[in-house]
Amino acid sequence: MTPTLSPPAEPQIFPPLDREAELDRLADRMRTASGVGMQLLGLIGTQAESLIDMLPGSARAGLEKATAVALEQSFNAAHATRKGRIADAPDWLTRAISVGTGAAGGFGGLPSALAELPVTTTIILRAIQTIADEHGLDPALPEVRAACLRVFAAAGPLDDDDGTDLSFLTLRLTVTGSAVHGLIAKVAPRLAVPLGQKLAAQAVPFIGAAAGAATNYVYTSYYQDMARVQFGLMRLGAQTGEDMETLSAALKTRLS
């Protein structure tokens, strides 16, 4: 579906994009985003696959539900802050705030990390909405709100793959009014894995606060980059008339 560009209060003029150059630029950003988590794994001394196994069984069993709850709370909270005209923050400030919440969440181990989860998710989702706005998309529109949530379906910053998993770009999500449960039910299972890794990192004994701060920095940076990939493709599609499937296939060719 070709996205609807918003009519901003002050007209935003986007120069025509060079399709090939823009795809190259987005591929470079995707590669950068896919490599940000490896230093974090070095800090906590484990592999991504082992992190979730470090969580207590009860936490693993409730991970998907905790993720859905975090998304439910964040979806409307992030939108409300923009509706309330709280100024959009630049990337560095968003990351700084996220680092602070991550340190606080990691300080008390798993219980405080679980309590911090919706807060950090809201901060990141608000940043994603800001990036949508930067690309001429109105975050108040239902289809753009769905696209903001779709960013969370990306593989995750600790996934050491080749950066070619772009299925999140074409995930079909539709928001009508306030009916978000169905769309969250699609995203939550995908987001549960990276959030489980985040919780496990924050629960590492003795370095929970440091790991929490580092984890939040990595996660915020990653999802900001993923948002720029998605909304960059959407803006390119609005100019060229191509759908997301065609553009994501062209991007994948560059990545592989």
PDB file of N, CA, C and O in Angstrom, residues 41 46-52 158-160 197:
ATOM      1  N   LEU A  41      27.193  -7.739  23.911  1.00  0.00           N
ATOM      2  CA  LEU A  41      27.395  -9.144  24.258  1.00  0.00           C
ATOM      3  C   LEU A  41      28.785  -9.352  24.846  1.00  0.00           C
ATOM      4  O   LEU A  41      28.974 -10.167  25.745  1.00  0.00           O
ATOM      5  N   THR A  46      28.479 -13.229  27.087  1.00  0.00           N
ATOM      6  CA  THR A  46      27.651 -14.372  26.695  1.00  0.00           C
ATOM      7  C   THR A  46      27.259 -14.222  25.226  1.00  0.00           C
ATOM      8  O   THR A  46      27.588 -13.249  24.578  1.00  0.00           O
ATOM      9  N   GLN A  47      26.545 -15.211  24.731  1.00  0.00           N
ATOM     10  CA  GLN A  47      26.029 -15.184  23.370  1.00  0.00           C
ATOM     11  C   GLN A  47      24.542 -14.844  23.411  1.00  0.00           C
ATOM     12  O   GLN A  47      23.851 -15.105  24.399  1.00  0.00           O
ATOM     13  N   ALA A  48      24.054 -14.269  22.316  1.00  0.00           N
ATOM     14  CA  ALA A  48      22.651 -13.861  22.271  1.00  0.00           C
ATOM     15  C   ALA A  48      21.719 -15.045  22.520  1.00  0.00           C
ATOM     16  O   ALA A  48      20.710 -14.933  23.212  1.00  0.00           O
ATOM     17  N   GLU A  49      22.084 -16.223  21.951  1.00  0.00           N
ATOM     18  CA  GLU A  49      21.204 -17.396  22.084  1.00  0.00           C
ATOM     19  C   GLU A  49      21.092 -17.857  23.539  1.00  0.00           C
ATOM     20  O   GLU A  49      20.135 -18.523  23.915  1.00  0.00           O
ATOM     21  N   SER A  50      22.107 -17.532  24.342  1.00  0.00           N
ATOM     22  CA  SER A  50      22.128 -18.005  25.726  1.00  0.00           C
ATOM     23  C   SER A  50      21.405 -17.070  26.677  1.00  0.00           C
ATOM     24  O   SER A  50      21.101 -17.454  27.807  1.00  0.00           O
ATOM     25  N   LEU A  51      21.133 -15.840  26.227  1.00  0.00           N
ATOM     26  CA  LEU A  51      20.613 -14.851  27.159  1.00  0.00           C
ATOM     27  C   LEU A  51      19.251 -15.234  27.732  1.00  0.00           C
ATOM     28  O   LEU A  51      19.036 -15.180  28.933  1.00  0.00           O
ATOM     29  N   ILE A  52      18.321 -15.616  26.856  1.00  0.00           N
ATOM     30  CA  ILE A  52      16.974 -15.917  27.346  1.00  0.00           C
ATOM     31  C   ILE A  52      16.995 -17.117  28.285  1.00  0.00           C
ATOM     32  O   ILE A  52      16.214 -17.187  29.240  1.00  0.00           O
ATOM     33  N   LEU A 158      20.559  -7.825  18.870  1.00  0.00           N
ATOM     34  CA  LEU A 158      21.504  -8.868  19.257  1.00  0.00           C
ATOM     35  C   LEU A 158      21.446 -10.067  18.315  1.00  0.00           C
ATOM     36  O   LEU A 158      22.091 -11.080  18.561  1.00  0.00           O
ATOM     37  N   ASP A 159      20.672  -9.939  17.252  1.00  0.00           N
ATOM     38  CA  ASP A 159      20.550 -11.016  16.279  1.00  0.00           C
ATOM     39  C   ASP A 159      21.724 -10.922  15.310  1.00  0.00           C
ATOM     40  O   ASP A 159      21.780 -10.037  14.459  1.00  0.00           O
ATOM     41  N   ASP A 160      22.669 -11.826  15.432  1.00  0.00           N
ATOM     42  CA  ASP A 160      23.893 -11.774  14.625  1.00  0.00           C
ATOM     43  C   ASP A 160      23.675 -12.471  13.281  1.00  0.00           C
ATOM     44  O   ASP A 160      24.215 -13.532  13.005  1.00  0.00           O
ATOM     45  N   GLN A 197      16.045 -10.901  25.646  1.00  0.00           N
ATOM     46  CA  GLN A 197      17.499 -10.744  25.715  1.00  0.00           C
ATOM     47  C   GLN A 197      17.869  -9.496  26.512  1.00  0.00           C
ATOM     48  O   GLN A 197      18.826  -9.508  27.302  1.00  0.00           O
TER      49      GLN A 197
END
